[in-house]
Short mmCIF file of C-alpha atoms and ligand atoms in Angstrom, two decimals:
data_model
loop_
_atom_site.label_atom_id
_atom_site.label_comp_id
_atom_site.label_asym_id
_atom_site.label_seq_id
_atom_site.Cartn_x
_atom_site.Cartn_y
_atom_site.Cartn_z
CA UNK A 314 82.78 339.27 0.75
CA UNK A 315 85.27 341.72 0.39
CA UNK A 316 88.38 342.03 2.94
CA UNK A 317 90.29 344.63 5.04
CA UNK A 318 93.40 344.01 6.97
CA UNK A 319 94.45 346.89 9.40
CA UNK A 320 97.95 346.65 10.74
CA UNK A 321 98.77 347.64 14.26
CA UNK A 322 102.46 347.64 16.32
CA UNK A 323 102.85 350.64 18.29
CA UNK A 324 100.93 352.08 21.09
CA UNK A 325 99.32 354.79 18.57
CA UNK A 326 98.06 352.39 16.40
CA UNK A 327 96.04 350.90 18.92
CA UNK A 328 94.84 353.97 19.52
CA UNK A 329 93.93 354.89 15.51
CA UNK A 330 92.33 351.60 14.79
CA UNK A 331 89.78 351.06 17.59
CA UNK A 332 87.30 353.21 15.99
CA UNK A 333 88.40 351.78 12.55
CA UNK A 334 87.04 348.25 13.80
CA UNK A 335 84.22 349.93 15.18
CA UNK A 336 83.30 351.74 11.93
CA UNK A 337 83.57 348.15 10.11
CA UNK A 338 81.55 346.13 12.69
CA UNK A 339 78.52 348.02 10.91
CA UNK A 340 79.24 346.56 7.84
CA UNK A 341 80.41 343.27 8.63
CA UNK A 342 77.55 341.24 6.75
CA UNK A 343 79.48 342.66 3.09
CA UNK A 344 83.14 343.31 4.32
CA UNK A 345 85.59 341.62 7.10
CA UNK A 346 87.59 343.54 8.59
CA UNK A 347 91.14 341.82 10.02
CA UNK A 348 93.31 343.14 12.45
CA UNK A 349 97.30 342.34 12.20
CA UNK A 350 99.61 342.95 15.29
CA UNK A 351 103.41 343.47 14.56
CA UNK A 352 104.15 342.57 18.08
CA UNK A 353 106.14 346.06 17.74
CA UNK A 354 104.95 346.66 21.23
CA UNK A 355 104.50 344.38 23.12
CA UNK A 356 104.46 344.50 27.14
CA UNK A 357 101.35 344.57 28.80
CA UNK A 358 101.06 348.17 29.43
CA UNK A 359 102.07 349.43 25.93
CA UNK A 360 100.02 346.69 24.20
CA UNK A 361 96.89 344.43 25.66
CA UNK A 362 96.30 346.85 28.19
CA UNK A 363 94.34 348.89 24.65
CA UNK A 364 92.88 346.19 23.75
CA UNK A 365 90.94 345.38 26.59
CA UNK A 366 90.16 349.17 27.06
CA UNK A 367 88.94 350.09 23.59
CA UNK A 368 87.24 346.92 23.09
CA UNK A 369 89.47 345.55 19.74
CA UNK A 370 89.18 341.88 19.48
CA UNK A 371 92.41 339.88 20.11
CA UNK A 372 94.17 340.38 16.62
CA UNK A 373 93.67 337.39 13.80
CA UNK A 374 97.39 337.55 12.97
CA UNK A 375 100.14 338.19 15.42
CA UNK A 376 103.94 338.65 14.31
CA UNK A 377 105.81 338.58 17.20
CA UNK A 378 108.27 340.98 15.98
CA UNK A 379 109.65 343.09 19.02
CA UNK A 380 112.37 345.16 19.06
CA UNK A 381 116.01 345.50 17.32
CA UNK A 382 117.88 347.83 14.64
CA UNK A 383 115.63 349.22 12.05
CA UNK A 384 116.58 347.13 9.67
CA UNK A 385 116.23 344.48 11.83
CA UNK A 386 112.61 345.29 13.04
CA UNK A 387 111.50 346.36 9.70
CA UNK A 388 112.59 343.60 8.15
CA UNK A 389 111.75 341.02 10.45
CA UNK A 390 107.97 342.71 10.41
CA UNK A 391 107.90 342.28 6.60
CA UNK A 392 108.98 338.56 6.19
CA UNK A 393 105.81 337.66 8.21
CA UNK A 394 103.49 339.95 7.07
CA UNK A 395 104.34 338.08 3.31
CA UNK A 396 103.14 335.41 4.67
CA UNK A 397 99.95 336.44 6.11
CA UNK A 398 99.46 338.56 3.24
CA UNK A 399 99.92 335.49 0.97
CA UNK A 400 97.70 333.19 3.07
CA UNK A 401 94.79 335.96 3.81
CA UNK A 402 94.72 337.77 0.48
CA UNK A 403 92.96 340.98 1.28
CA UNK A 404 91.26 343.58 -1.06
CA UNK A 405 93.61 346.17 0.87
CA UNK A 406 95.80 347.04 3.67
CA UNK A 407 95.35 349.74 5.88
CA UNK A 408 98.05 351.25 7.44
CA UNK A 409 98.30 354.06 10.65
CA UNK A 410 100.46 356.67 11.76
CA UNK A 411 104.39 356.41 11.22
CA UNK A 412 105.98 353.99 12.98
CA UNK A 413 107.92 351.34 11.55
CA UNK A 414 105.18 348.57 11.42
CA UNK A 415 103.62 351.05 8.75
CA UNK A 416 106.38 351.11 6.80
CA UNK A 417 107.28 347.28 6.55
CA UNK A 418 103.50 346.29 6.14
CA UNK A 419 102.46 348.64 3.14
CA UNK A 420 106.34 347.97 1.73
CA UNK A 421 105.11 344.24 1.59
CA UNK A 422 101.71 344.72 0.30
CA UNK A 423 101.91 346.57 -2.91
CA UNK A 424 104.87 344.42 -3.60
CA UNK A 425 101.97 341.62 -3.85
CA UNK A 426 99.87 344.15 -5.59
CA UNK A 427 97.29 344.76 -3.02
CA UNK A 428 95.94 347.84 -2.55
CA UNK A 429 97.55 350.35 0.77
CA UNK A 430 95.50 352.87 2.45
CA UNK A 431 97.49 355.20 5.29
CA UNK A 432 95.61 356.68 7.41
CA UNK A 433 97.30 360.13 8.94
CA UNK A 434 99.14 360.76 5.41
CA UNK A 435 100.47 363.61 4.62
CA UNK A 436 102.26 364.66 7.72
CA UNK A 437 105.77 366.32 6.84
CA UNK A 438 108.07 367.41 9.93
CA UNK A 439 110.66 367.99 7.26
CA UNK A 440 113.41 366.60 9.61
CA UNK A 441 115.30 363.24 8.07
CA UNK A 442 116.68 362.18 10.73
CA UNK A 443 113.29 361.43 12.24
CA UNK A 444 112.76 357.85 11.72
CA UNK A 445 109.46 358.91 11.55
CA UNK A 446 109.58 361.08 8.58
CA UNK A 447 110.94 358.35 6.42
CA UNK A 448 108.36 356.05 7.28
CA UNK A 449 105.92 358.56 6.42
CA UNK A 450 107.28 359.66 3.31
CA UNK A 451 108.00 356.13 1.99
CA UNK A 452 104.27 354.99 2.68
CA UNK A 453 102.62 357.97 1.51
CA UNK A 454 104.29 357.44 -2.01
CA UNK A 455 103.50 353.73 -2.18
CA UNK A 456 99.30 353.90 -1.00
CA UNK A 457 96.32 354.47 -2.51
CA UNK A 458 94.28 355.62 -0.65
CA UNK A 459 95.88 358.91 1.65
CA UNK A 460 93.38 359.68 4.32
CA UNK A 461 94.49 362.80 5.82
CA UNK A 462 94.10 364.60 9.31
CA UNK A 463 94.53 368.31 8.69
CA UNK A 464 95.12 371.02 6.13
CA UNK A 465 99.02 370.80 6.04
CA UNK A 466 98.75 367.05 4.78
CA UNK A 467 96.74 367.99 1.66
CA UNK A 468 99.43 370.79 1.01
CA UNK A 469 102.64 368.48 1.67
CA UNK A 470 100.80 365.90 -0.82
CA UNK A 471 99.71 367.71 -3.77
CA UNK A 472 103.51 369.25 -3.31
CA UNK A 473 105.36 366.17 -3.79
CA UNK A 474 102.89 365.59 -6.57
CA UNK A 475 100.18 362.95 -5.03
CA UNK A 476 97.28 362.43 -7.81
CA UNK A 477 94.11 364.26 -6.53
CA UNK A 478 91.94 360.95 -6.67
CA UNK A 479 93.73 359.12 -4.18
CA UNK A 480 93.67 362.34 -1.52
CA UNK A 481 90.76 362.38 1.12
CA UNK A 482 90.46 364.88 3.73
CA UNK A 483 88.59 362.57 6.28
CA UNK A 484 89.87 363.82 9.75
CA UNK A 485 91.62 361.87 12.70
CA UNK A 486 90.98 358.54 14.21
CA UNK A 487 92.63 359.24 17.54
CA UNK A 488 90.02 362.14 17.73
CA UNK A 489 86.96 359.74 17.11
CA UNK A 490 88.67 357.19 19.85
CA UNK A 491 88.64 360.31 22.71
CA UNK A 492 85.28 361.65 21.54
CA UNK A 493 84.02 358.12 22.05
CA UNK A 494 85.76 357.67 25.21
CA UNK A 495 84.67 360.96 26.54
CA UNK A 496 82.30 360.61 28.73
CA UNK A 497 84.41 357.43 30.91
CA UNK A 498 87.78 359.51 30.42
CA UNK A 499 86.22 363.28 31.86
CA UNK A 500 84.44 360.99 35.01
CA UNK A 501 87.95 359.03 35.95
CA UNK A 502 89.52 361.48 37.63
CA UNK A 503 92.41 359.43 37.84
CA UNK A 504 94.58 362.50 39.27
CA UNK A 505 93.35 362.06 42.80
CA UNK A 506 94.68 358.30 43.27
CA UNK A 507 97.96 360.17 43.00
CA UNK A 508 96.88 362.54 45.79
CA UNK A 509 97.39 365.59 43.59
CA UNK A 510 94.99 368.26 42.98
CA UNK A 511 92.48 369.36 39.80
CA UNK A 512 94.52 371.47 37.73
CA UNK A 513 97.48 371.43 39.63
CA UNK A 514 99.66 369.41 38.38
CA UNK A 515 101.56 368.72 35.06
CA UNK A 516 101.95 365.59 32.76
CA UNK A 517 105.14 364.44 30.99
CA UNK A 518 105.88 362.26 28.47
CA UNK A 519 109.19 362.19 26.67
CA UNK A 520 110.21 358.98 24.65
CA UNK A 521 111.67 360.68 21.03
CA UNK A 522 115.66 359.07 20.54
CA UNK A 523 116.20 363.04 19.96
CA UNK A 524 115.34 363.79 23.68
CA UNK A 525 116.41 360.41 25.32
CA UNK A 526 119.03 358.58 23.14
CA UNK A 527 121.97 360.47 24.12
CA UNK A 528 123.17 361.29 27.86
CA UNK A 529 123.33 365.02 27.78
CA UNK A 530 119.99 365.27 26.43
CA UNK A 531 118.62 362.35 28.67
CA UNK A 532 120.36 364.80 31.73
CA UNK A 533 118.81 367.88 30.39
CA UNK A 534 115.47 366.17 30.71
CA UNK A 535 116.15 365.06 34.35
CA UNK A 536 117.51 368.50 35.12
CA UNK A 537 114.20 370.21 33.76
CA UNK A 538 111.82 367.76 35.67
CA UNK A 539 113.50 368.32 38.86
CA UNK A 540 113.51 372.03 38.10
CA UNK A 541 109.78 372.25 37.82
CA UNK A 542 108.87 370.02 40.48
CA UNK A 543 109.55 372.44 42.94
CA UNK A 544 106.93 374.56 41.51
CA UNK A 545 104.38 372.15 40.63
CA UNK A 546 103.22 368.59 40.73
CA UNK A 547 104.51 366.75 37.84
CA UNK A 548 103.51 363.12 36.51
CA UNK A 549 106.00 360.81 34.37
CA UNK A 550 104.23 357.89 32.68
CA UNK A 551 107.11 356.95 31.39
CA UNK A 552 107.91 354.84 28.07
CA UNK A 553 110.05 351.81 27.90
CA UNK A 554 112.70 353.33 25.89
CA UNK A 555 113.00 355.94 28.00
CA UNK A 556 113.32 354.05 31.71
CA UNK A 557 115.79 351.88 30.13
CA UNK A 558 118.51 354.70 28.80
CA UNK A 559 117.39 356.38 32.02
CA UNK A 560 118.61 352.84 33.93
CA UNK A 561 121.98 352.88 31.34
CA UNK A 562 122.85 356.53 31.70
CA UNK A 563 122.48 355.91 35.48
CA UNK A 564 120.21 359.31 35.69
CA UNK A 565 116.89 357.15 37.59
CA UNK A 566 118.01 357.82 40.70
CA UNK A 567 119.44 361.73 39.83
CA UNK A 568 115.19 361.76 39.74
CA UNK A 569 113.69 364.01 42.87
CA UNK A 570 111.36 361.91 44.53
CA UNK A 571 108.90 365.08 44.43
CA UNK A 572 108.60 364.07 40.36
CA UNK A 573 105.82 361.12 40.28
CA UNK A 574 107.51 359.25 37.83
CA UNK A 575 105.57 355.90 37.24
CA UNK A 576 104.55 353.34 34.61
CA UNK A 577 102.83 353.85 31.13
CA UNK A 578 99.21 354.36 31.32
CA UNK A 579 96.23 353.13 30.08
CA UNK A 580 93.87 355.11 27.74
CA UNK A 581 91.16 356.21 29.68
CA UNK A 582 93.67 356.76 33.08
CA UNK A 583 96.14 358.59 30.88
CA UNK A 584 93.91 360.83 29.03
CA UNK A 585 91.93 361.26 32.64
CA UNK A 586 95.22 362.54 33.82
CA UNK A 587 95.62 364.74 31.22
CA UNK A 588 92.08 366.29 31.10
CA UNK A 589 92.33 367.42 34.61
CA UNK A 590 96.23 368.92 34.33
CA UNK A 591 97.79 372.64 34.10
CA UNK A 592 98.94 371.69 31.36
CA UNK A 593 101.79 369.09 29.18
CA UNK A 594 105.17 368.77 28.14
CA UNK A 595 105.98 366.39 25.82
CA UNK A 596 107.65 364.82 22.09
CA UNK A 597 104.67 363.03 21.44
CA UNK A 598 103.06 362.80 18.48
CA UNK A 599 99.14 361.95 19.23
CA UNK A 600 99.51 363.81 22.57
CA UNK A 601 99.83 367.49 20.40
CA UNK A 602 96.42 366.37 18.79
CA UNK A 603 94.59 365.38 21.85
CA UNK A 604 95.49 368.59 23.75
CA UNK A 605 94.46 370.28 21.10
CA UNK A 606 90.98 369.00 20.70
CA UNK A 607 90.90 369.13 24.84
CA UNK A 608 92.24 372.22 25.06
CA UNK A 609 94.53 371.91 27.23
CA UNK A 610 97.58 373.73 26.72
CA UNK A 611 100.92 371.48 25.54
CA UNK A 612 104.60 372.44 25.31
CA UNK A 613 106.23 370.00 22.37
CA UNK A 614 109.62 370.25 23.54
CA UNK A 615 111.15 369.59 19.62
CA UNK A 616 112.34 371.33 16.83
CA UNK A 617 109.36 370.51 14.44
CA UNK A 618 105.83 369.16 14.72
CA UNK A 619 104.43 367.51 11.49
CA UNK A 620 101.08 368.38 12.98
CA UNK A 621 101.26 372.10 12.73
CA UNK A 622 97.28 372.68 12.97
CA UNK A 623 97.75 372.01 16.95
CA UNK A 624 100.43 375.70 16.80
CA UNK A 625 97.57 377.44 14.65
CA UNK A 626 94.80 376.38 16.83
CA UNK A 627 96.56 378.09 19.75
CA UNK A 628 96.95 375.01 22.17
CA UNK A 629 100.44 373.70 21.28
CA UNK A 630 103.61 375.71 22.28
CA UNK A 631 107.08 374.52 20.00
CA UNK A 632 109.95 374.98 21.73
CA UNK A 633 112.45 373.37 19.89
CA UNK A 634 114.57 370.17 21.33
CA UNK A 635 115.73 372.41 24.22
CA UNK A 636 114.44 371.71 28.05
CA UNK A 637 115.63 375.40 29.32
CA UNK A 638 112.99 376.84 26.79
CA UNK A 639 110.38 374.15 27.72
CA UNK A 640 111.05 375.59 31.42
CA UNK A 641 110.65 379.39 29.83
CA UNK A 642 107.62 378.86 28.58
CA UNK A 643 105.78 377.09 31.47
CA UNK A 644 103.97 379.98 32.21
CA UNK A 645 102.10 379.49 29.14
CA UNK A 646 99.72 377.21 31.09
CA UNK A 647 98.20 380.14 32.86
CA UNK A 648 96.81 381.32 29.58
CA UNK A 649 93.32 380.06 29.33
CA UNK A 650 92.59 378.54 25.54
CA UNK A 651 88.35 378.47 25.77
CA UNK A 652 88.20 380.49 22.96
CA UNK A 653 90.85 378.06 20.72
CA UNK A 654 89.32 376.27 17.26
CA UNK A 655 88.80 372.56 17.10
CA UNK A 656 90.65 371.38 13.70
CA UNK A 657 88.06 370.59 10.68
CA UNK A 658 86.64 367.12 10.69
CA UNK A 659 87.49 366.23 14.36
CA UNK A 660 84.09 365.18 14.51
CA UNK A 661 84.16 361.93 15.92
CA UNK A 662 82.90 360.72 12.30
CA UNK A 663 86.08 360.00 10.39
CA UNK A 664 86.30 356.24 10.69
CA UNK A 665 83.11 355.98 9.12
CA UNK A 666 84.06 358.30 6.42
CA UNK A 667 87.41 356.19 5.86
CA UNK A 668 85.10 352.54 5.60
CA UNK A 669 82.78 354.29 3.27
CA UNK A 670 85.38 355.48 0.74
CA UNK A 671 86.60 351.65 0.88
CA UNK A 672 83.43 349.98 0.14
CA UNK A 673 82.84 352.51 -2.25
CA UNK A 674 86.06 351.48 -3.97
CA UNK A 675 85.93 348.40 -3.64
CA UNK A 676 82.64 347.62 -5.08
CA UNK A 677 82.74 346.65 -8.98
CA UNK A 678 82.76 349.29 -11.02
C1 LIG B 878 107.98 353.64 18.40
C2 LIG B 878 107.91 354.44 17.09
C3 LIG B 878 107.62 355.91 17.40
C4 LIG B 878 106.38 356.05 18.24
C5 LIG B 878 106.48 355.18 19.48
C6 LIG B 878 105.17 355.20 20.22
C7 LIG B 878 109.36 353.67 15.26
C8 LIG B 878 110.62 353.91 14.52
N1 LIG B 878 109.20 354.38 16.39
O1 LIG B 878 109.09 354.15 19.14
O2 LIG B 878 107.43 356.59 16.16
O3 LIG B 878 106.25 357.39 18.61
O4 LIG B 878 106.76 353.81 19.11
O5 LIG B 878 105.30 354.85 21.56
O6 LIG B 878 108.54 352.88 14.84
N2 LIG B 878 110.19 348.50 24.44
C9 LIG B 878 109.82 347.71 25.48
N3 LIG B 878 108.53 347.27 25.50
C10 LIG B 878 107.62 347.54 24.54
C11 LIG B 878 108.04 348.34 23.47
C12 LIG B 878 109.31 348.83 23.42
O7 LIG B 878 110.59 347.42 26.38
O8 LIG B 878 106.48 347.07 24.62
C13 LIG B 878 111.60 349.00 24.41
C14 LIG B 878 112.54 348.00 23.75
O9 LIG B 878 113.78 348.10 24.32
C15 LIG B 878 112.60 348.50 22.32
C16 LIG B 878 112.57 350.02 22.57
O10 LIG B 878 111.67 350.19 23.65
O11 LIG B 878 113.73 348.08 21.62
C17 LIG B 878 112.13 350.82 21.40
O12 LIG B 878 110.89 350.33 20.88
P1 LIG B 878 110.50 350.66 19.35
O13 LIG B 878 109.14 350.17 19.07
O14 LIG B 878 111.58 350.20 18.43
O15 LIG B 878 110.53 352.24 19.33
P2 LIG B 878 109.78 353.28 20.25
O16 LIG B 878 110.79 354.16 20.89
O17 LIG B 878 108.79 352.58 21.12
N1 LIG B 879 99.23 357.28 25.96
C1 LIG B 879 98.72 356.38 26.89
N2 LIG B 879 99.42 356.15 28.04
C2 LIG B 879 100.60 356.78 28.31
C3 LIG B 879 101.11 357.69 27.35
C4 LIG B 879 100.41 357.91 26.18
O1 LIG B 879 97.63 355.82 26.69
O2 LIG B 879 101.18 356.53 29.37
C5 LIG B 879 98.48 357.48 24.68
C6 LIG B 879 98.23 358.93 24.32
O3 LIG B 879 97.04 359.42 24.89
C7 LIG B 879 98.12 358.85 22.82
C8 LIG B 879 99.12 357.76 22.45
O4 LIG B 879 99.31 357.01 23.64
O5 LIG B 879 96.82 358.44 22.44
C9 LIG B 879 100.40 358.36 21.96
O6 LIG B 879 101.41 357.43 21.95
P1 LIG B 879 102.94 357.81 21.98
O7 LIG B 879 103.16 359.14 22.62
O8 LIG B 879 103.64 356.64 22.53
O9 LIG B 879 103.30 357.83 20.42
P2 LIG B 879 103.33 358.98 19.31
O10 LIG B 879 101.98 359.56 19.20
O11 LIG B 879 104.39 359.95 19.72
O12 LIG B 879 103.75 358.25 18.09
#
């Protein structure tokens, strides 16, 4: 029996493996499939509150890592994950998105020379001082296997020089995850337990250190929510990071009350939410790719996106870190994007592409 072990820690990772576990549940009688939780994450709303939602069994291994410097975090993440590593011996790793669980976990493995897969390599925002980025170049360089999301991650690859054999185009995860959560997600309708009205409203998330780390830029952010609430309906789910600098700043209650700010979401309310908005502004990562393949327009209030198919496609507005040009370019969501392009491969197939290139792999040659 061969065996997979798929790290999790953040909230996107929850997100990206679901239909992973899915994909290997077919195939269970010739390969287990583990699941690993950093413990990255952990409250209720940014962690079990996924679980239970997208059906993922409670994890085999959990690290208990939480919060701290980077170092700190990273390193506390990799001491454990030896030791798992040691005592479950897998055939490979496979590791999600960019966040520093990815890092630390693949870091460990081919140290023990077992095999790394990432899925969502090859993004590049080119900015360094994105903890991010590091994580992404720094796991990209040590895996595999590079299963990659969109065009500009086979270009970044084959730039820094990645062999061709261990690049496959496969498609997203956290596109297969909303197409099979579709159908739930578009019958929610979550908006009008808020008592706001279809399409009249807009969502918010903000939780990158560049927006919410530092005072001014913490201020800006209150300054622009206030500003467009007294146009429109806006909704703040907002991330832990973010309430607590927002609590240490002492901005909270600078807040109008007309700005619904409330707790992080689940996946099916949060996406229902989104689904029936004017549109959203937002840092997030995963949130530029699900607008996209919703088609509902997005303003990424940074200065870089290292998911640049979601500009080409038309849905996803770059402003640069600056909230007055966020609030210049509202007006965007008037434009109606029926016409836009869904990215290639966000089929709803590419965990089941990613298992079969394992197996295939794995079997003796
Ligand atoms: C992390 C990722 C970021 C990703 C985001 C997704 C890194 C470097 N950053 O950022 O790429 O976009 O997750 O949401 O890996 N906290 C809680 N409860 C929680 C989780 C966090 O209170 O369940 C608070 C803690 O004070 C913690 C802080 O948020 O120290 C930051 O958490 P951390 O995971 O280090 O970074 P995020 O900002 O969540
Ligand atoms: N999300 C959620 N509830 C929320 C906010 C976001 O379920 O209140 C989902 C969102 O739909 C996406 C993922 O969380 O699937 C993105 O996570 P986040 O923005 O925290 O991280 P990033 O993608 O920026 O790394």
């Amino acid at each position: 029996m061969k065996k997979v072990l798929s790290v999790v820690g953040a909230r996107p990772n929850f997100i990206k493996i679901a239909p992973i576990h899915k994909a290997f549940r077919e195939v269970e009688s010739i390969c287990e499939h583990k699941i690993c939780h950093t413990g990255q994450h952990y409250d209720t709303l940014m962690s079990d509150i996924f679980f239970d939602e997208l059906d993922i069994p409670t994890p085999d291994f959990f690290l208990n890592a939480g919060g701290g410097t980077h170092a700190k975090q990273t390193a506390t993440i990799m001491l454990r994950f030896e030791k798992i590593l040691q005592q479950y011996q897998p055939d490979i790793v496979l590791v999600p998105g960019d966040v520093n669980s990815t890092i630390a976990c693949s870091l460990t493995a081919v140290k023990l020379g077992i095999k790394v897969g990432h899925i969502e390599a090859g993004l590049r925002s080119f900015d360094r001082s994105m903890p991010e980025e590091i994580n992404r170049i720094v796991t990209d360089a040590l895996s595999d296997y590079l299963f990659v999301t969109e065009n500009s991650g086979l270009r970044n690859l084959k730039y820094e020089g990645a062999a061709d054999e261990k690049i496959f185009f496969v498609g997203n995860t956290m596109i297969d995850n909303l197409i099979q959560n579709l159908e739930k997600i578009s019958n929610k309708h979550f908006f009008s337990s808020l008592n706001l009205k279809l399409k009249e409203y807009i969502v918010t998330t903000f939780h990158r250190p560049s927006n919410v780390d530092s005072p001014d830029n913490l201020n800006e952010m209150v300054n622009f929510l206030n500003e467009v609430a007294k146009k429109y309906d806006i909704v703040f789910p907002i991330h832990p990071r973010t309430l607590n600098n927002l609590k240490k700043f002492h901005l909270l209650k600078k807040i109008n009350t007309n700005v619904h700010l409330i707790e992080p979401l689940g996946y099916i309310n949060f996406l229902s939410l989104v689904i029936d908005s004017k549109g959203v502004v937002t840092d997030s990562g995963g949130i530029q790719e699900e607008t996209c393949f919703l088609k509902i327009p997005c303003i990424t209030v940074r200065n870089s996106t290292e998911r640049p198919i979601t500009v080409e496609m038309g849905t996803n507005h770059l402003v640069g870190s600056n909230f007055d040009a966020a609030l210049n370019a509202i007006e965007v969501f008037n434009n109606s994007l029926q016409n836009t392009m869904i990215p290639p491969l966000w089929d709803g197939k590419t965990s089941k592409r990613i298992v079969e290139i394992i197996l295939h792999h794995l079997q003796p040659q």
